[in-house]
PDB file of C-alpha atoms in Angstrom:
ATOM      1  CA  UNK A   1     -83.236 -37.615 112.602  1.00 45.00           C
ATOM      2  CA  UNK A   2     -84.077 -36.121 109.236  1.00 44.00           C
ATOM      3  CA  UNK A   3     -87.040 -37.393 107.281  1.00 49.00           C
ATOM      4  CA  UNK A   4     -86.871 -37.071 103.517  1.00 51.00           C
ATOM      5  CA  UNK A   5     -89.935 -35.573 101.909  1.00 58.00           C
ATOM      6  CA  UNK A   6     -91.276 -37.735  99.128  1.00 67.00           C
ATOM      7  CA  UNK A   7     -91.694 -35.898  95.858  1.00 70.00           C
ATOM      8  CA  UNK A   8     -94.596 -37.077  93.758  1.00 75.00           C
ATOM      9  CA  UNK A   9     -94.260 -34.809  90.740  1.00 82.00           C
ATOM     10  CA  UNK A  10     -92.217 -35.939  87.728  1.00 85.00           C
ATOM     11  CA  UNK A  11     -90.033 -33.250  86.172  1.00 89.00           C
ATOM     12  CA  UNK A  12     -89.814 -32.668  82.425  1.00 92.00           C
ATOM     13  CA  UNK A  13     -86.617 -33.981  80.862  1.00 91.00           C
ATOM     14  CA  UNK A  14     -83.946 -31.959  79.113  1.00 89.00           C
ATOM     15  CA  UNK A  15     -85.610 -32.178  75.697  1.00 90.00           C
ATOM     16  CA  UNK A  16     -88.898 -30.892  77.102  1.00 94.00           C
ATOM     17  CA  UNK A  17     -87.154 -28.051  78.956  1.00 94.00           C
ATOM     18  CA  UNK A  18     -85.390 -27.042  75.735  1.00 92.00           C
ATOM     19  CA  UNK A  19     -88.730 -27.057  73.881  1.00 95.00           C
ATOM     20  CA  UNK A  20     -90.207 -24.822  76.590  1.00 96.00           C
ATOM     21  CA  UNK A  21     -87.351 -22.341  76.239  1.00 95.00           C
ATOM     22  CA  UNK A  22     -87.598 -22.397  72.439  1.00 94.00           C
ATOM     23  CA  UNK A  23     -91.369 -21.876  72.492  1.00 97.00           C
ATOM     24  CA  UNK A  24     -91.201 -19.011  74.979  1.00 97.00           C
ATOM     25  CA  UNK A  25     -91.101 -15.409  73.765  1.00 97.00           C
ATOM     26  CA  UNK A  26     -92.268 -13.530  76.865  1.00 98.00           C
ATOM     27  CA  UNK A  27     -91.363 -14.163  80.498  1.00 98.00           C
ATOM     28  CA  UNK A  28     -92.869 -12.582  83.603  1.00 98.00           C
ATOM     29  CA  UNK A  29     -90.615 -12.744  86.654  1.00 98.00           C
ATOM     30  CA  UNK A  30     -92.825 -12.852  89.765  1.00 98.00           C
ATOM     31  CA  UNK A  31     -90.951 -11.778  92.876  1.00 97.00           C
ATOM     32  CA  UNK A  32     -88.501  -9.710  90.853  1.00 97.00           C
ATOM     33  CA  UNK A  33     -86.164  -7.546  92.895  1.00 96.00           C
ATOM     34  CA  UNK A  34     -84.196  -4.400  92.177  1.00 96.00           C
ATOM     35  CA  UNK A  35     -81.491  -5.492  94.623  1.00 95.00           C
ATOM     36  CA  UNK A  36     -78.222  -6.520  92.990  1.00 94.00           C
ATOM     37  CA  UNK A  37     -77.641  -9.385  95.423  1.00 94.00           C
ATOM     38  CA  UNK A  38     -80.925 -11.151  94.660  1.00 94.00           C
ATOM     39  CA  UNK A  39     -81.041 -14.112  92.298  1.00 94.00           C
ATOM     40  CA  UNK A  40     -84.019 -12.645  90.434  1.00 95.00           C
ATOM     41  CA  UNK A  41     -81.959  -9.551  89.576  1.00 95.00           C
ATOM     42  CA  UNK A  42     -79.070 -11.682  88.316  1.00 93.00           C
ATOM     43  CA  UNK A  43     -81.406 -13.828  86.210  1.00 94.00           C
ATOM     44  CA  UNK A  44     -83.121 -10.730  84.809  1.00 96.00           C
ATOM     45  CA  UNK A  45     -79.763  -9.221  83.880  1.00 94.00           C
ATOM     46  CA  UNK A  46     -78.795 -12.406  82.044  1.00 92.00           C
ATOM     47  CA  UNK A  47     -82.125 -12.781  80.225  1.00 94.00           C
ATOM     48  CA  UNK A  48     -82.153  -9.164  79.074  1.00 95.00           C
ATOM     49  CA  UNK A  49     -78.539  -9.241  77.877  1.00 90.00           C
ATOM     50  CA  UNK A  50     -78.144 -12.790  76.547  1.00 87.00           C
ATOM     51  CA  UNK A  51     -81.507 -13.811  75.145  1.00 90.00           C
ATOM     52  CA  UNK A  52     -84.234 -12.472  72.882  1.00 93.00           C
ATOM     53  CA  UNK A  53     -86.989 -12.922  75.481  1.00 96.00           C
ATOM     54  CA  UNK A  54     -89.209  -9.992  76.351  1.00 97.00           C
ATOM     55  CA  UNK A  55     -88.983  -9.871  80.138  1.00 98.00           C
ATOM     56  CA  UNK A  56     -91.589  -8.310  82.452  1.00 98.00           C
ATOM     57  CA  UNK A  57     -91.281  -7.822  86.188  1.00 98.00           C
ATOM     58  CA  UNK A  58     -93.915  -8.344  88.891  1.00 98.00           C
ATOM     59  CA  UNK A  59     -93.463  -6.990  92.401  1.00 98.00           C
ATOM     60  CA  UNK A  60     -96.413  -5.176  94.027  1.00 97.00           C
ATOM     61  CA  UNK A  61     -94.246  -3.291  96.544  1.00 97.00           C
ATOM     62  CA  UNK A  62     -91.869  -1.928  93.893  1.00 97.00           C
ATOM     63  CA  UNK A  63     -94.759  -1.187  91.521  1.00 97.00           C
ATOM     64  CA  UNK A  64     -96.510   0.900  94.207  1.00 97.00           C
ATOM     65  CA  UNK A  65     -93.356   3.027  94.486  1.00 97.00           C
ATOM     66  CA  UNK A  66     -93.153   3.431  90.702  1.00 96.00           C
ATOM     67  CA  UNK A  67     -89.985   1.368  90.729  1.00 92.00           C
ATOM     68  CA  UNK A  68     -88.124  -0.064  87.790  1.00 96.00           C
ATOM     69  CA  UNK A  69     -85.754  -2.978  87.354  1.00 97.00           C
ATOM     70  CA  UNK A  70     -82.939  -2.567  84.850  1.00 97.00           C
ATOM     71  CA  UNK A  71     -84.899   0.305  83.289  1.00 96.00           C
ATOM     72  CA  UNK A  72     -88.085  -1.733  82.859  1.00 97.00           C
ATOM     73  CA  UNK A  73     -91.459  -1.018  84.468  1.00 97.00           C
ATOM     74  CA  UNK A  74     -92.502  -3.184  87.397  1.00 98.00           C
ATOM     75  CA  UNK A  75     -96.114  -4.400  87.431  1.00 98.00           C
ATOM     76  CA  UNK A  76     -98.181  -5.012  90.582  1.00 98.00           C
ATOM     77  CA  UNK A  77     -99.593  -8.317  89.284  1.00 98.00           C
ATOM     78  CA  UNK A  78     -99.550 -10.656  86.318  1.00 98.00           C
ATOM     79  CA  UNK A  79    -102.958  -9.309  85.256  1.00 98.00           C
ATOM     80  CA  UNK A  80    -101.480  -5.808  84.851  1.00 98.00           C
ATOM     81  CA  UNK A  81     -98.923  -6.827  82.196  1.00 98.00           C
ATOM     82  CA  UNK A  82    -100.234  -5.519  78.838  1.00 97.00           C
ATOM     83  CA  UNK A  83     -98.960  -8.397  76.664  1.00 98.00           C
ATOM     84  CA  UNK A  84     -99.539 -12.143  76.556  1.00 98.00           C
ATOM     85  CA  UNK A  85     -97.030 -13.925  78.768  1.00 98.00           C
ATOM     86  CA  UNK A  86     -95.729 -17.360  77.747  1.00 98.00           C
ATOM     87  CA  UNK A  87     -93.806 -18.240  80.911  1.00 98.00           C
ATOM     88  CA  UNK A  88     -94.259 -17.220  84.525  1.00 98.00           C
ATOM     89  CA  UNK A  89     -90.931 -17.562  86.357  1.00 98.00           C
ATOM     90  CA  UNK A  90     -91.397 -17.487  90.125  1.00 98.00           C
ATOM     91  CA  UNK A  91     -89.005 -16.267  92.837  1.00 97.00           C
ATOM     92  CA  UNK A  92     -91.360 -16.583  95.807  1.00 97.00           C
ATOM     93  CA  UNK A  93     -91.767 -18.897  98.780  1.00 97.00           C
ATOM     94  CA  UNK A  94     -93.198 -22.327  97.949  1.00 96.00           C
ATOM     95  CA  UNK A  95     -96.350 -21.670  99.983  1.00 97.00           C
ATOM     96  CA  UNK A  96     -97.152 -18.670  97.743  1.00 97.00           C
ATOM     97  CA  UNK A  97     -96.883 -20.613  94.496  1.00 98.00           C
ATOM     98  CA  UNK A  98    -100.317 -22.333  94.222  1.00 97.00           C
ATOM     99  CA  UNK A  99    -102.032 -18.924  94.066  1.00 98.00           C
ATOM    100  CA  UNK A 100     -99.469 -17.709  91.523  1.00 98.00           C
ATOM    101  CA  UNK A 101    -100.151 -20.839  89.428  1.00 98.00           C
ATOM    102  CA  UNK A 102    -103.845 -19.875  89.317  1.00 98.00           C
ATOM    103  CA  UNK A 103    -102.935 -16.307  88.265  1.00 98.00           C
ATOM    104  CA  UNK A 104    -100.609 -17.676  85.572  1.00 98.00           C
ATOM    105  CA  UNK A 105    -103.448 -19.770  84.152  1.00 98.00           C
ATOM    106  CA  UNK A 106    -105.829 -16.789  84.275  1.00 98.00           C
ATOM    107  CA  UNK A 107    -103.532 -14.733  82.028  1.00 98.00           C
ATOM    108  CA  UNK A 108    -103.108 -17.617  79.581  1.00 98.00           C
ATOM    109  CA  UNK A 109     -99.489 -18.488  80.309  1.00 98.00           C
ATOM    110  CA  UNK A 110     -98.300 -21.816  78.927  1.00 98.00           C
ATOM    111  CA  UNK A 111     -95.442 -22.500  81.331  1.00 98.00           C
ATOM    112  CA  UNK A 112     -95.108 -22.235  85.107  1.00 98.00           C
ATOM    113  CA  UNK A 113     -91.468 -22.257  86.204  1.00 97.00           C
ATOM    114  CA  UNK A 114     -90.293 -22.309  89.836  1.00 97.00           C
ATOM    115  CA  UNK A 115     -86.693 -21.285  90.380  1.00 95.00           C
ATOM    116  CA  UNK A 116     -83.939 -23.280  92.081  1.00 93.00           C
ATOM    117  CA  UNK A 117     -84.901 -24.248  95.610  1.00 94.00           C
ATOM    118  CA  UNK A 118     -88.629 -23.754  95.063  1.00 95.00           C
ATOM    119  CA  UNK A 119     -90.751 -26.882  95.054  1.00 94.00           C
ATOM    120  CA  UNK A 120     -94.502 -27.217  95.554  1.00 95.00           C
ATOM    121  CA  UNK A 121     -96.391 -30.367  94.638  1.00 94.00           C
ATOM    122  CA  UNK A 122     -99.589 -28.407  95.286  1.00 95.00           C
ATOM    123  CA  UNK A 123     -98.608 -25.632  92.844  1.00 96.00           C
ATOM    124  CA  UNK A 124     -97.605 -28.205  90.229  1.00 96.00           C
ATOM    125  CA  UNK A 125    -100.951 -29.955  90.614  1.00 95.00           C
ATOM    126  CA  UNK A 126    -102.867 -26.677  90.334  1.00 96.00           C
ATOM    127  CA  UNK A 127    -100.859 -25.524  87.313  1.00 97.00           C
ATOM    128  CA  UNK A 128    -101.099 -28.835  85.470  1.00 96.00           C
ATOM    129  CA  UNK A 129    -104.843 -29.130  86.119  1.00 96.00           C
ATOM    130  CA  UNK A 130    -105.215 -25.648  84.603  1.00 97.00           C
ATOM    131  CA  UNK A 131    -103.230 -26.673  81.519  1.00 97.00           C
ATOM    132  CA  UNK A 132     -99.791 -25.256  82.239  1.00 97.00           C
ATOM    133  CA  UNK A 133     -96.560 -27.166  81.782  1.00 97.00           C
ATOM    134  CA  UNK A 134     -94.493 -27.047  84.973  1.00 97.00           C
ATOM    135  CA  UNK A 135     -90.787 -26.888  85.774  1.00 97.00           C
ATOM    136  CA  UNK A 136     -89.643 -26.737  89.408  1.00 96.00           C
ATOM    137  CA  UNK A 137     -86.338 -26.332  91.211  1.00 94.00           C
ATOM    138  CA  UNK A 138     -84.541 -25.188  88.050  1.00 94.00           C
ATOM    139  CA  UNK A 139     -83.108 -21.846  86.992  1.00 94.00           C
ATOM    140  CA  UNK A 140     -84.218 -20.362  83.668  1.00 94.00           C
ATOM    141  CA  UNK A 141     -80.830 -18.681  83.287  1.00 92.00           C
ATOM    142  CA  UNK A 142     -78.864 -21.873  83.876  1.00 89.00           C
ATOM    143  CA  UNK A 143     -81.128 -23.896  81.585  1.00 90.00           C
ATOM    144  CA  UNK A 144     -80.919 -21.264  78.841  1.00 89.00           C
ATOM    145  CA  UNK A 145     -77.139 -21.145  79.146  1.00 84.00           C
ATOM    146  CA  UNK A 146     -76.951 -24.962  79.198  1.00 82.00           C
ATOM    147  CA  UNK A 147     -78.821 -25.285  75.915  1.00 83.00           C
ATOM    148  CA  UNK A 148     -77.261 -22.286  74.196  1.00 79.00           C
ATOM    149  CA  UNK A 149     -73.593 -22.943  74.844  1.00 69.00           C
ATOM    150  CA  UNK A 150     -73.022 -20.327  77.511  1.00 63.00           C
ATOM    151  CA  UNK A 151     -72.965 -22.377  80.683  1.00 63.00           C
ATOM    152  CA  UNK A 152     -69.181 -22.427  80.801  1.00 58.00           C
ATOM    153  CA  UNK A 153     -69.275 -18.614  80.826  1.00 56.00           C
ATOM    154  CA  UNK A 154     -71.044 -18.822  84.174  1.00 53.00           C
ATOM    155  CA  UNK A 155     -68.224 -20.878  85.662  1.00 58.00           C
ATOM    156  CA  UNK A 156     -69.826 -24.312  85.337  1.00 59.00           C
ATOM    157  CA  UNK A 157     -67.731 -27.266  84.256  1.00 58.00           C
ATOM    158  CA  UNK A 158     -69.809 -28.614  81.410  1.00 57.00           C
ATOM    159  CA  UNK A 159     -67.368 -31.437  80.729  1.00 57.00           C
ATOM    160  CA  UNK A 160     -67.162 -30.254  77.170  1.00 55.00           C
ATOM    161  CA  UNK A 161     -64.268 -28.488  75.489  1.00 55.00           C
ATOM    162  CA  UNK A 162     -65.467 -26.296  72.682  1.00 59.00           C
ATOM    163  CA  UNK A 163     -64.462 -23.236  70.723  1.00 61.00           C
ATOM    164  CA  UNK A 164     -68.109 -22.566  69.857  1.00 60.00           C
ATOM    165  CA  UNK A 165     -69.424 -19.133  70.665  1.00 61.00           C
ATOM    166  CA  UNK A 166     -72.628 -18.801  72.605  1.00 56.00           C
ATOM    167  CA  UNK A 167     -75.702 -18.988  70.392  1.00 58.00           C
ATOM    168  CA  UNK A 168     -78.448 -16.532  71.169  1.00 58.00           C
ATOM    169  CA  UNK A 169     -81.666 -18.592  71.123  1.00 60.00           C
ATOM    170  CA  UNK A 170     -82.098 -21.439  68.689  1.00 49.00           C
TER     171      UNK A 170
END
């Protein structure tokens, strides 16, 4: 018998998610990978090629090796990134996310975003108590494409027939 886990956190609606994406200029991807098959690599590729966001990568193992992702430096932690980060986008296990929420608040991030499949009521509570707006179990790439007319390019049936070209950020 499967027991459903009750979710207590209320997600921001579409309008709020669009406002987050419009207000964001810099994104730090925590748990970024240089492996082509990883979702974080795919999302990074999309964000660098189809948006105007400045994207920074955090992975302590890659940083220790002097690694890069898509030609960009990899930082060992959020604190090591030399610019102000608006959004922290997380590709880590749910149990790691409360500590990352605290780090995001320490660097002054405004938004704490957990990718598809990542949900942590504890991390949401921590982040919101520290003043961050939270999105969980959503993909930044999919949401950006949804609001900027490019979702159909990713193979999703949007239910909309349009000849509009993809807009790059509103």
